[in-house]
Amino acid sequence: MSQSTEEREVDVAVIGAGTAGLAAYKAAAAVTPNVVLIEGGEHGTTCARVGCMPSKLLIAAAEVAYEGRHAARFGLRATMNVDGRAVLERVRRERDRFVGFVVESVERIDERHRLTAYARFLEPGLLDLGDRRIRARAVVIATGSSPFVPPVFAELGDRADVNDDLFAWESLPESVAVFGAGIIGVELGQALCRLGVRVRIFGKGGRLGALSDPVVRDAALRALRAELPIELDAKVASVRSVGDRVLVDWEDEEGHTRVESFERALIAAGRHPNLNHLDIERGGVTLDARGLVAIDPTTMQAGRSNVFLAGDVNHVHPLLHEAADEGKIAGENAARFPDVRMGRRRSPLAIVFSDPQMAVAGDAFSRLAGRGAGFVTGEVDFGDQGRSRVICRNRGAARVYADTATGRFLGAEIAGPSAEHIGHLLAWSHQQRLTIDQMLAMPFYHPVVEEGIRTALREASAKLAASR
Ligand SMILES: Cc1cc2nc3c(=O)[nH]c(=O)nc-3n(C[C@H](O)[C@H](O)[C@H](O)COP(=O)(O)OP(=O)(O)OC[C@H]3O[C@@H](n4cnc5c(N)ncnc54)[C@H](O)[C@@H]3O)c2cc1C
């Protein structure tokens, strides 16, 4: 056999060294020492390099800028000047620190177990790494996802950016058209706006952040619109590059034709699983009509095959903590294959670091409404909520959902202050399978934002009582 086709046999091959891949590697290595971790790109994970961490760093600066500019509400006088270069430098400096920790953890893995290559399948269990082949008893695919850039933006060339590019900007542009009102579009769009960039968000399909409850979504939209123009279903006629500008023609909600010119476009139109270059079908796995792989979310297994998909690549819950959990489940099952076991899944929790923050804990409204479950709602409007008003964050609303038959708390959607924390309390209550009355029996201090959630819980409790 020539050197270029050297073949190595392993128990488990993990493709991708992001959050899911690292968790899978660790879990598999706890069962068998014969595991390899294959990474084609840069180490450091999407979360640390271009995802969760740099976006939250940008948002942190934006929040300070916003609070400074609005200090007069408290009778305070402050002048706020944004130094875009310095803001972005801090984002990168802190980001690089987080990336450094991840890279160090990768470097602690014995070199014999980490390979640098883009892997693709030749046949079930056989991977081509270019200069060598890996024959694996089971394979974990943890290749993550990439920004989806619809073809309509191709014409914009280097005027169109995705999140990865934004964190490399040297300075802040004068204006940005943000395409997409999902989590990334809203977080980054609002942060840029608060840092003094003229921003307009063009959404599609009525989506806003992570929310599916129309009452909560409308409250969030009203709050966001007080700061920046945002349309949830923009009828964009054309996006063109004219000179060094991006020209957007669209029809606004009143039916008027509008044209606006921007320095840059930020495309936040969703993310696609990185499956394209894997030749996954040769690995014994079939793609569905959308180009996705159906997996069992309790085992991460693709059909009955020896392939497991963890993290963003499986398109189930594209969130960091889910990627880590899925990696662990996939790694353990791959190492024990064909003895495949159900792993522990936690109650759903998604958070958007906008202002108002958004959170979905437990079952989302759309899921409950979609399955026609018998449930009641309880609502709070944060406009008049005591603590929220004290801190000038009285924007948004929340709704909780309760099972009519059992009184159990089913889930909640929030757009309001401290949603990142309240979302946790609600997800924990959901996982503990608490009833609304058990939740109301717990302490609520005064004056706190949680009292607003108590208002919603009380309304749900009253509706439950009336339905009995
Ligand atoms: C802007 C932004 C903000 C976010 N904010 C949050 C947040 O606040 N909270 C949250 O929970 N989540 C957030 N996320 C989502 C979170 O970052 C992801 O869910 C998580 O990083 C996914 O991890 P992963 O392991 O699946 O993928 P990744 O970390 O992307 O790892 C995949 C790895 O596979 C490698 N790879 C790909 N193909 C191959 C191949 N053929 N061979 C070898 N290697 C390959 C890639 O180079 C990469 O290193 C955010 C994402 C973005 C983009």
Short mmCIF file of C-alpha atoms and ligand atoms in Angstrom, two decimals:
data_model
loop_
_atom_site.label_atom_id
_atom_site.label_comp_id
_atom_site.label_asym_id
_atom_site.label_seq_id
_atom_site.Cartn_x
_atom_site.Cartn_y
_atom_site.Cartn_z
CA MET A 1 0.00 0.00 0.00
CA SER A 2 1.43 3.41 -0.95
CA GLN A 3 1.92 6.06 1.70
CA SER A 4 -0.90 8.17 0.26
CA THR A 5 -3.44 5.44 1.00
CA GLU A 6 -2.21 4.44 4.45
CA GLU A 7 -5.18 3.03 6.38
CA ARG A 8 -5.68 3.18 10.12
CA GLU A 9 -8.30 1.29 12.06
CA VAL A 10 -10.09 2.97 14.94
CA ASP A 11 -13.15 2.32 17.05
CA VAL A 12 -14.53 5.84 16.67
CA ALA A 13 -13.75 8.69 14.28
CA VAL A 14 -15.13 12.08 15.26
CA ILE A 15 -15.30 14.57 12.37
CA GLY A 16 -15.16 18.20 13.51
CA ALA A 17 -13.52 19.60 16.66
CA GLY A 18 -16.17 22.15 17.62
CA THR A 19 -18.22 22.01 20.82
CA ALA A 20 -20.08 18.84 19.79
CA GLY A 21 -16.98 17.12 18.39
CA LEU A 22 -14.85 17.82 21.46
CA ALA A 23 -17.62 16.49 23.74
CA ALA A 24 -18.00 13.42 21.51
CA TYR A 25 -14.26 12.79 21.51
CA LYS A 26 -14.09 13.01 25.31
CA ALA A 27 -17.12 10.74 25.80
CA ALA A 28 -15.86 8.13 23.32
CA ALA A 29 -12.33 8.21 24.76
CA ALA A 30 -13.78 7.40 28.18
CA VAL A 31 -15.03 4.10 26.72
CA THR A 32 -12.21 3.17 24.29
CA PRO A 33 -8.72 4.60 23.77
CA ASN A 34 -8.89 4.01 20.01
CA VAL A 35 -10.55 7.28 18.95
CA VAL A 36 -9.51 9.98 16.49
CA LEU A 37 -10.66 13.59 16.25
CA ILE A 38 -10.47 15.01 12.73
CA GLU A 39 -10.57 18.77 12.17
CA GLY A 40 -10.27 20.41 8.77
CA GLY A 41 -10.39 24.09 9.69
CA GLU A 42 -9.12 26.27 12.49
CA HIS A 43 -9.47 25.08 16.05
CA GLY A 44 -11.36 27.18 18.56
CA THR A 45 -15.06 26.38 17.86
CA THR A 46 -17.71 28.47 16.16
CA CYS A 47 -19.04 29.57 19.55
CA ALA A 48 -15.78 31.11 20.70
CA ARG A 49 -14.47 32.29 17.34
CA VAL A 50 -17.46 33.79 15.48
CA GLY A 51 -20.58 32.88 17.46
CA CYS A 52 -21.78 33.17 21.05
CA MET A 53 -18.78 34.92 22.56
CA PRO A 54 -17.89 37.70 20.10
CA SER A 55 -21.59 38.47 19.59
CA LYS A 56 -22.12 38.83 23.33
CA LEU A 57 -19.00 40.98 23.59
CA LEU A 58 -20.37 43.33 20.92
CA ILE A 59 -23.77 43.40 22.64
CA ALA A 60 -22.13 44.22 26.00
CA ALA A 61 -20.50 47.34 24.50
CA ALA A 62 -23.77 48.27 22.78
CA GLU A 63 -25.69 48.04 26.06
CA VAL A 64 -23.29 50.41 27.79
CA ALA A 65 -23.58 52.85 24.86
CA TYR A 66 -27.38 52.68 25.02
CA GLU A 67 -27.57 53.13 28.78
CA GLY A 68 -25.17 56.09 28.61
CA ARG A 69 -27.18 57.74 25.88
CA HIS A 70 -30.40 57.25 27.85
CA ALA A 71 -29.06 58.19 31.26
CA ALA A 72 -31.25 61.31 31.25
CA ARG A 73 -34.25 59.09 32.08
CA PHE A 74 -32.73 58.81 35.57
CA GLY A 75 -31.94 62.50 35.79
CA LEU A 76 -28.30 61.83 34.91
CA ARG A 77 -26.22 63.64 32.34
CA ALA A 78 -23.65 61.69 30.33
CA THR A 79 -22.03 62.10 26.96
CA MET A 80 -21.39 58.93 25.07
CA ASN A 81 -18.92 58.70 22.21
CA VAL A 82 -18.49 55.37 20.48
CA ASP A 83 -14.97 54.53 19.34
CA GLY A 84 -15.83 51.79 16.87
CA ARG A 85 -12.24 50.65 16.42
CA ALA A 86 -11.74 50.30 20.15
CA VAL A 87 -15.04 48.45 20.56
CA LEU A 88 -14.09 45.94 17.86
CA GLU A 89 -10.56 45.61 19.22
CA ARG A 90 -11.94 44.66 22.63
CA VAL A 91 -14.34 42.19 21.01
CA ARG A 92 -11.39 40.52 19.25
CA ARG A 93 -9.04 40.69 22.23
CA GLU A 94 -11.53 39.01 24.58
CA ARG A 95 -12.66 36.64 21.83
CA ASP A 96 -9.08 35.53 21.23
CA ARG A 97 -8.73 34.79 24.93
CA PHE A 98 -11.76 32.46 24.81
CA VAL A 99 -10.48 30.85 21.61
CA GLY A 100 -7.09 30.37 23.28
CA PHE A 101 -8.64 28.33 26.08
CA VAL A 102 -10.31 26.01 23.56
CA VAL A 103 -7.12 25.64 21.52
CA GLU A 104 -5.19 24.78 24.69
CA SER A 105 -7.72 22.07 25.52
CA VAL A 106 -7.33 20.63 22.02
CA GLU A 107 -3.55 20.70 22.31
CA ARG A 108 -3.79 18.61 25.47
CA ILE A 109 -5.16 15.77 23.32
CA ASP A 110 -2.39 13.34 22.36
CA GLU A 111 -1.24 14.11 18.79
CA ARG A 112 -1.82 10.51 17.72
CA HIS A 113 -5.53 11.10 18.33
CA ARG A 114 -5.92 14.43 16.50
CA LEU A 115 -5.74 14.62 12.76
CA THR A 116 -5.82 17.65 10.51
CA ALA A 117 -7.88 17.10 7.37
CA TYR A 118 -11.30 17.53 5.83
CA ALA A 119 -12.86 14.08 5.97
CA ARG A 120 -15.23 12.50 3.49
CA PHE A 121 -16.79 9.07 3.23
CA LEU A 122 -15.60 6.47 0.71
CA GLU A 123 -17.90 3.73 1.98
CA PRO A 124 -19.65 2.95 5.29
CA GLY A 125 -17.03 3.25 8.04
CA LEU A 126 -14.24 4.30 5.64
CA LEU A 127 -13.06 7.91 5.57
CA ASP A 128 -10.73 9.61 3.15
CA LEU A 129 -8.47 12.27 4.69
CA GLY A 130 -6.49 12.98 1.54
CA ASP A 131 -3.14 11.51 2.54
CA ARG A 132 -4.62 8.59 4.50
CA ARG A 133 -7.74 6.63 5.25
CA ILE A 134 -9.50 5.90 8.51
CA ARG A 135 -11.55 2.77 8.96
CA ALA A 136 -13.89 3.31 11.88
CA ARG A 137 -16.35 1.00 13.62
CA ALA A 138 -18.54 4.10 14.15
CA VAL A 139 -18.38 7.72 13.06
CA VAL A 140 -19.58 10.90 14.79
CA ILE A 141 -20.26 13.77 12.41
CA ALA A 142 -19.96 17.08 14.26
CA THR A 143 -19.14 19.40 11.38
CA GLY A 144 -21.36 22.29 12.50
CA SER A 145 -23.15 24.72 10.20
CA SER A 146 -22.34 27.70 7.99
CA PRO A 147 -24.21 30.90 7.21
CA PHE A 148 -26.68 30.50 4.37
CA VAL A 149 -26.29 33.24 1.79
CA PRO A 150 -29.21 33.25 -0.67
CA PRO A 151 -28.07 33.65 -4.31
CA VAL A 152 -29.73 37.08 -4.54
CA PHE A 153 -26.83 38.50 -2.48
CA ALA A 154 -24.10 37.12 -4.74
CA GLU A 155 -24.01 40.35 -6.75
CA LEU A 156 -22.97 42.33 -3.66
CA GLY A 157 -19.52 40.75 -3.57
CA ASP A 158 -17.49 41.96 -0.62
CA ARG A 159 -20.21 44.46 0.41
CA ALA A 160 -22.14 41.48 1.83
CA ASP A 161 -20.94 40.08 5.14
CA VAL A 162 -21.93 37.24 7.43
CA ASN A 163 -21.35 37.09 11.18
CA ASP A 164 -17.81 35.72 10.71
CA ASP A 165 -16.84 38.83 8.71
CA LEU A 166 -18.38 41.32 11.12
CA PHE A 167 -16.00 40.37 13.91
CA ALA A 168 -13.08 41.06 11.58
CA TRP A 169 -14.22 44.63 10.74
CA GLU A 170 -11.55 47.20 11.59
CA SER A 171 -14.14 49.89 12.31
CA LEU A 172 -17.89 50.28 12.38
CA PRO A 173 -19.58 51.16 9.08
CA GLU A 174 -21.89 54.15 8.78
CA SER A 175 -24.89 51.96 7.84
CA VAL A 176 -25.85 48.29 7.51
CA ALA A 177 -28.85 46.54 5.95
CA VAL A 178 -29.45 43.40 8.00
CA PHE A 179 -31.23 40.59 6.17
CA GLY A 180 -32.89 38.22 8.61
CA ALA A 181 -34.76 38.88 11.86
CA GLY A 182 -33.87 35.59 13.53
CA ILE A 183 -31.63 35.34 16.57
CA ILE A 184 -28.41 36.43 14.86
CA GLY A 185 -29.98 39.24 12.81
CA VAL A 186 -31.76 40.76 15.80
CA GLU A 187 -28.81 40.45 18.20
CA LEU A 188 -26.23 41.89 15.83
CA GLY A 189 -28.58 44.41 14.17
CA GLN A 190 -29.64 45.96 17.47
CA ALA A 191 -26.07 45.97 18.81
CA LEU A 192 -24.80 47.80 15.72
CA CYS A 193 -27.65 50.29 15.95
CA ARG A 194 -26.84 51.00 19.60
CA LEU A 195 -23.23 51.58 18.61
CA GLY A 196 -24.34 54.35 16.28
CA VAL A 197 -24.63 52.49 12.97
CA ARG A 198 -27.73 53.23 10.88
CA VAL A 199 -29.44 49.84 10.69
CA ARG A 200 -32.56 48.53 9.03
CA ILE A 201 -33.59 44.91 9.54
CA PHE A 202 -35.36 43.12 6.69
CA GLY A 203 -36.99 39.97 8.07
CA LYS A 204 -38.77 37.20 6.23
CA GLY A 205 -41.79 35.05 7.03
CA GLY A 206 -42.81 36.93 10.19
CA ARG A 207 -40.05 35.47 12.33
CA LEU A 208 -38.58 37.47 15.23
CA GLY A 209 -35.69 36.08 17.25
CA ALA A 210 -36.68 32.81 18.87
CA LEU A 211 -40.32 33.73 19.47
CA SER A 212 -43.35 31.92 18.10
CA ASP A 213 -46.09 33.33 20.37
CA PRO A 214 -47.79 36.17 18.44
CA VAL A 215 -48.62 38.12 21.62
CA VAL A 216 -45.04 38.06 22.89
CA ARG A 217 -43.62 38.61 19.42
CA ASP A 218 -45.79 41.71 18.87
CA ALA A 219 -44.69 43.14 22.22
CA ALA A 220 -41.04 42.49 21.34
CA LEU A 221 -41.49 44.07 17.93
CA ARG A 222 -43.04 47.22 19.42
CA ALA A 223 -40.10 47.54 21.81
CA LEU A 224 -37.49 46.99 19.12
CA ARG A 225 -39.18 49.41 16.73
CA ALA A 226 -38.78 52.18 19.27
CA GLU A 227 -35.06 51.93 18.47
CA LEU A 228 -34.63 50.75 14.91
CA PRO A 229 -36.67 50.07 11.76
CA ILE A 230 -37.46 46.39 11.45
CA GLU A 231 -39.85 44.57 9.16
CA LEU A 232 -40.70 40.94 9.77
CA ASP A 233 -41.83 40.11 6.26
CA ALA A 234 -40.10 42.62 4.05
CA LYS A 235 -41.04 42.57 0.39
CA VAL A 236 -37.56 43.21 -0.98
CA ALA A 237 -37.69 43.82 -4.74
CA SER A 238 -33.93 44.07 -5.30
CA VAL A 239 -30.59 44.32 -3.55
CA ARG A 240 -27.88 45.86 -5.72
CA SER A 241 -24.36 47.02 -5.45
CA VAL A 242 -24.02 50.56 -6.87
CA GLY A 243 -20.50 51.93 -6.62
CA ASP A 244 -19.42 51.26 -3.08
CA ARG A 245 -23.01 51.24 -1.75
CA VAL A 246 -25.69 48.61 -1.29
CA LEU A 247 -29.05 49.72 -2.63
CA VAL A 248 -32.18 48.03 -1.33
CA ASP A 249 -35.56 48.48 -3.03
CA TRP A 250 -38.53 47.24 -1.08
CA GLU A 251 -42.22 47.75 -0.48
CA ASP A 252 -42.95 48.83 3.07
CA GLU A 253 -45.88 47.63 5.19
CA GLU A 254 -48.07 50.51 3.92
CA GLY A 255 -47.40 49.41 0.34
CA HIS A 256 -45.02 52.28 -0.49
CA THR A 257 -41.97 51.61 -2.65
CA ARG A 258 -38.80 52.51 -0.76
CA VAL A 259 -35.14 52.71 -1.70
CA GLU A 260 -32.39 53.01 0.88
CA SER A 261 -28.63 53.02 0.50
CA PHE A 262 -26.29 51.30 2.96
CA GLU A 263 -22.54 50.93 3.33
CA ARG A 264 -22.75 47.19 3.94
CA ALA A 265 -25.20 44.28 4.03
CA LEU A 266 -25.18 41.73 6.83
CA ILE A 267 -26.71 38.43 5.77
CA ALA A 268 -28.30 36.59 8.69
CA ALA A 269 -30.66 34.43 6.66
CA GLY A 270 -30.14 31.20 8.59
CA ARG A 271 -27.49 28.50 8.70
CA HIS A 272 -27.03 25.27 6.77
CA PRO A 273 -25.55 22.07 8.18
CA ASN A 274 -22.01 21.39 6.90
CA LEU A 275 -22.84 18.15 5.07
CA ASN A 276 -21.92 19.20 1.53
CA HIS A 277 -18.42 17.85 1.22
CA LEU A 278 -18.76 14.70 3.30
CA ASP A 279 -20.15 12.36 0.60
CA ILE A 280 -22.34 11.18 3.45
CA GLU A 281 -24.48 8.94 1.26
CA ARG A 282 -21.42 6.78 0.64
CA GLY A 283 -21.29 6.40 4.41
CA GLY A 284 -24.63 4.59 4.36
CA VAL A 285 -26.72 7.62 5.37
CA THR A 286 -29.54 9.09 3.30
CA LEU A 287 -30.33 12.76 2.97
CA ASP A 288 -33.96 13.91 2.99
CA ALA A 289 -35.50 16.25 0.40
CA ARG A 290 -34.13 19.29 2.31
CA GLY A 291 -30.61 17.85 2.26
CA LEU A 292 -30.76 17.02 5.98
CA VAL A 293 -30.16 13.77 7.84
CA ALA A 294 -32.95 12.46 10.06
CA ILE A 295 -31.60 11.34 13.42
CA ASP A 296 -33.07 9.99 16.62
CA PRO A 297 -32.61 12.97 18.99
CA THR A 298 -32.30 10.68 22.00
CA THR A 299 -29.40 8.62 20.54
CA MET A 300 -28.07 10.88 17.74
CA GLN A 301 -28.05 7.84 15.44
CA ALA A 302 -28.84 8.22 11.74
CA GLY A 303 -31.30 5.42 11.01
CA ARG A 304 -29.75 2.07 11.96
CA SER A 305 -26.33 3.09 10.68
CA ASN A 306 -23.01 3.40 12.54
CA VAL A 307 -23.13 7.17 11.99
CA PHE A 308 -24.14 9.68 14.68
CA LEU A 309 -24.72 13.41 14.12
CA ALA A 310 -24.19 15.90 16.95
CA GLY A 311 -24.42 19.68 17.17
CA ASP A 312 -25.53 22.17 14.53
CA VAL A 313 -24.99 19.65 11.73
CA ASN A 314 -28.12 17.72 12.72
CA HIS A 315 -30.23 20.92 12.60
CA VAL A 316 -32.28 19.92 15.69
CA HIS A 317 -31.32 22.47 18.38
CA PRO A 318 -28.51 24.67 17.00
CA LEU A 319 -27.40 25.91 20.42
CA LEU A 320 -24.18 25.55 22.34
CA HIS A 321 -25.41 23.58 25.36
CA GLU A 322 -27.36 21.24 23.10
CA ALA A 323 -24.24 20.66 20.97
CA ALA A 324 -22.31 19.67 24.09
CA ASP A 325 -25.06 17.28 25.27
CA GLU A 326 -25.47 15.78 21.83
CA GLY A 327 -21.73 15.30 21.46
CA LYS A 328 -21.62 13.36 24.70
CA ILE A 329 -24.54 11.13 23.70
CA ALA A 330 -23.13 10.56 20.20
CA GLY A 331 -19.61 9.84 21.48
CA GLU A 332 -20.81 7.29 24.03
CA ASN A 333 -23.09 5.55 21.54
CA ALA A 334 -20.43 5.48 18.83
CA ALA A 335 -17.94 3.91 21.25
CA ARG A 336 -20.47 1.29 22.38
CA PHE A 337 -21.90 0.69 18.91
CA PRO A 338 -24.02 -1.39 18.19
CA ASP A 339 -25.16 -1.08 21.81
CA VAL A 340 -26.97 2.24 21.34
CA ARG A 341 -28.68 3.83 24.34
CA MET A 342 -30.94 6.82 24.90
CA GLY A 343 -29.13 9.82 26.35
CA ARG A 344 -30.50 12.43 28.71
CA ARG A 345 -32.07 15.46 27.04
CA ARG A 346 -32.84 18.57 29.02
CA SER A 347 -35.89 20.81 28.84
CA PRO A 348 -35.64 23.20 25.89
CA LEU A 349 -34.18 26.65 26.56
CA ALA A 350 -33.30 29.31 24.02
CA ILE A 351 -32.21 32.86 24.81
CA VAL A 352 -31.79 35.92 22.61
CA PHE A 353 -29.52 38.67 23.93
CA SER A 354 -31.56 41.48 22.46
CA ASP A 355 -33.24 44.23 24.48
CA PRO A 356 -35.80 43.26 25.53
CA GLN A 357 -34.17 39.90 25.91
CA MET A 358 -36.12 36.93 24.60
CA ALA A 359 -36.38 33.45 26.03
CA VAL A 360 -38.29 30.30 25.20
CA ALA A 361 -38.39 27.76 28.02
CA GLY A 362 -40.01 24.35 27.77
CA ASP A 363 -42.41 23.92 24.88
CA ALA A 364 -42.76 26.86 22.52
CA PHE A 365 -46.22 28.23 21.76
CA SER A 366 -46.03 27.02 18.15
CA ARG A 367 -45.32 23.46 19.28
CA LEU A 368 -48.26 23.40 21.70
CA ALA A 369 -50.65 25.06 19.24
CA GLY A 370 -49.42 22.75 16.47
CA ARG A 371 -50.25 19.58 18.32
CA GLY A 372 -53.64 20.91 19.40
CA ALA A 373 -52.80 20.34 23.08
CA GLY A 374 -55.37 21.49 25.64
CA PHE A 375 -53.59 24.36 27.34
CA VAL A 376 -54.32 27.71 28.93
CA THR A 377 -52.15 30.82 28.89
CA GLY A 378 -51.26 33.43 31.49
CA GLU A 379 -49.79 36.75 30.48
CA VAL A 380 -47.83 39.68 31.84
CA ASP A 381 -47.15 42.98 30.13
CA PHE A 382 -43.89 44.41 31.47
CA GLY A 383 -45.03 47.98 30.71
CA ASP A 384 -46.41 48.44 34.23
CA GLN A 385 -44.34 45.86 36.07
CA GLY A 386 -42.90 47.48 39.18
CA ARG A 387 -39.24 46.48 39.15
CA SER A 388 -39.02 46.72 35.35
CA ARG A 389 -40.24 50.30 35.55
CA VAL A 390 -37.81 51.17 38.38
CA ILE A 391 -34.88 50.16 36.16
CA CYS A 392 -36.41 51.66 32.98
CA ARG A 393 -36.66 48.29 31.32
CA ASN A 394 -40.44 48.07 31.28
CA ARG A 395 -40.76 46.77 27.72
CA GLY A 396 -42.17 43.51 26.38
CA ALA A 397 -44.47 40.74 27.58
CA ALA A 398 -44.42 37.09 28.60
CA ARG A 399 -46.87 34.23 28.36
CA VAL A 400 -46.82 30.96 30.28
CA TYR A 401 -48.62 27.81 29.14
CA ALA A 402 -50.27 25.22 31.38
CA ASP A 403 -51.75 21.82 30.65
CA THR A 404 -55.52 21.93 31.16
CA ALA A 405 -55.75 18.31 32.26
CA THR A 406 -52.89 18.19 34.80
CA GLY A 407 -52.17 21.82 35.65
CA ARG A 408 -48.53 21.22 34.66
CA PHE A 409 -46.38 24.07 33.44
CA LEU A 410 -45.71 23.36 29.76
CA GLY A 411 -43.57 26.28 28.69
CA ALA A 412 -43.21 30.02 28.30
CA GLU A 413 -42.11 32.69 25.87
CA ILE A 414 -40.67 35.93 27.15
CA ALA A 415 -39.62 39.25 25.68
CA GLY A 416 -38.65 41.29 28.68
CA PRO A 417 -36.05 42.28 31.25
CA SER A 418 -33.79 39.59 32.72
CA ALA A 419 -35.22 36.96 30.35
CA GLU A 420 -31.84 35.20 30.33
CA HIS A 421 -32.28 34.46 34.06
CA ILE A 422 -36.05 34.02 34.24
CA GLY A 423 -35.84 31.66 31.26
CA HIS A 424 -33.57 29.43 33.33
CA LEU A 425 -35.97 29.36 36.29
CA LEU A 426 -38.80 28.42 33.96
CA ALA A 427 -36.79 25.75 32.11
CA TRP A 428 -35.81 24.24 35.47
CA SER A 429 -39.48 24.25 36.55
CA HIS A 430 -40.38 22.56 33.29
CA GLN A 431 -37.75 19.87 33.71
CA GLN A 432 -38.97 19.28 37.28
CA ARG A 433 -42.47 18.80 35.81
CA LEU A 434 -43.93 21.33 38.26
CA THR A 435 -47.56 22.38 38.19
CA ILE A 436 -48.50 26.05 38.02
CA ASP A 437 -49.68 25.86 41.64
CA GLN A 438 -46.36 24.34 42.78
CA MET A 439 -44.54 27.20 41.07
CA LEU A 440 -46.79 29.76 42.77
CA ALA A 441 -46.11 28.12 46.15
CA MET A 442 -42.42 29.09 45.89
CA PRO A 443 -40.99 32.40 47.16
CA PHE A 444 -41.17 35.63 45.18
CA TYR A 445 -39.21 38.58 46.59
CA HIS A 446 -40.32 42.18 46.18
CA PRO A 447 -39.69 44.19 44.06
CA VAL A 448 -38.33 41.88 41.35
CA VAL A 449 -39.05 41.13 37.69
CA GLU A 450 -40.08 37.60 38.71
CA GLU A 451 -43.23 39.14 40.21
CA GLY A 452 -44.27 39.74 36.62
CA ILE A 453 -43.98 36.03 35.94
CA ARG A 454 -46.11 35.43 39.05
CA THR A 455 -48.81 37.61 37.47
CA ALA A 456 -48.77 35.37 34.40
CA LEU A 457 -48.77 32.19 36.52
CA ARG A 458 -51.70 33.48 38.57
CA GLU A 459 -53.72 34.16 35.44
CA ALA A 460 -52.99 30.65 34.17
CA SER A 461 -53.94 29.21 37.57
CA ALA A 462 -57.27 31.07 37.55
CA LYS A 463 -58.02 29.79 34.05
CA LEU A 464 -57.17 26.24 35.12
CA ALA A 465 -59.53 26.56 38.11
CA ALA A 466 -62.31 27.90 35.87
CA SER A 467 -61.87 25.02 33.42
CA ARG A 468 -62.35 22.32 36.10
C1 LIG B 1 -23.36 34.74 15.67
C2 LIG B 1 -23.74 33.52 16.48
C3 LIG B 1 -24.13 33.67 17.80
C4 LIG B 1 -24.46 32.56 18.56
N1 LIG B 1 -24.85 32.75 19.85
C5 LIG B 1 -25.18 31.69 20.61
C6 LIG B 1 -25.55 31.87 21.97
O1 LIG B 1 -25.55 32.98 22.50
N2 LIG B 1 -25.86 30.77 22.69
C7 LIG B 1 -25.88 29.52 22.13
O2 LIG B 1 -26.21 28.54 22.83
N3 LIG B 1 -25.54 29.32 20.84
C8 LIG B 1 -25.18 30.37 20.08
N4 LIG B 1 -24.80 30.17 18.78
C9 LIG B 1 -24.82 28.79 18.24
C10 LIG B 1 -23.58 28.01 18.66
O3 LIG B 1 -22.43 28.76 18.35
C11 LIG B 1 -23.56 26.67 17.93
O4 LIG B 1 -24.75 25.96 18.26
C12 LIG B 1 -22.39 25.80 18.30
O5 LIG B 1 -21.19 26.51 18.16
C13 LIG B 1 -22.34 24.54 17.41
O6 LIG B 1 -21.23 23.77 17.70
P1 LIG B 1 -20.82 22.56 16.73
O7 LIG B 1 -19.84 21.73 17.47
O8 LIG B 1 -22.03 21.90 16.20
O9 LIG B 1 -20.12 23.25 15.47
P2 LIG B 1 -18.72 24.02 15.30
O10 LIG B 1 -18.24 24.63 16.56
O11 LIG B 1 -18.93 24.90 14.12
O12 LIG B 1 -17.69 22.87 14.92
C14 LIG B 1 -17.68 22.22 13.68
C15 LIG B 1 -16.25 21.94 13.28
O13 LIG B 1 -16.23 20.99 12.21
C16 LIG B 1 -15.18 21.31 11.31
N5 LIG B 1 -15.48 20.66 10.02
C17 LIG B 1 -16.48 20.94 9.15
N6 LIG B 1 -16.47 20.07 8.12
C18 LIG B 1 -15.44 19.21 8.34
C19 LIG B 1 -14.92 18.07 7.64
N7 LIG B 1 -15.48 17.62 6.50
N8 LIG B 1 -13.85 17.43 8.16
C20 LIG B 1 -13.27 17.88 9.30
N9 LIG B 1 -13.72 18.94 10.01
C21 LIG B 1 -14.79 19.59 9.54
C22 LIG B 1 -15.23 22.83 11.28
O14 LIG B 1 -13.99 23.36 10.84
C23 LIG B 1 -15.52 23.16 12.75
O15 LIG B 1 -14.34 23.36 13.50
C24 LIG B 1 -24.42 31.26 17.99
C25 LIG B 1 -24.00 31.09 16.67
C26 LIG B 1 -23.65 32.19 15.91
C27 LIG B 1 -23.19 32.00 14.50
#
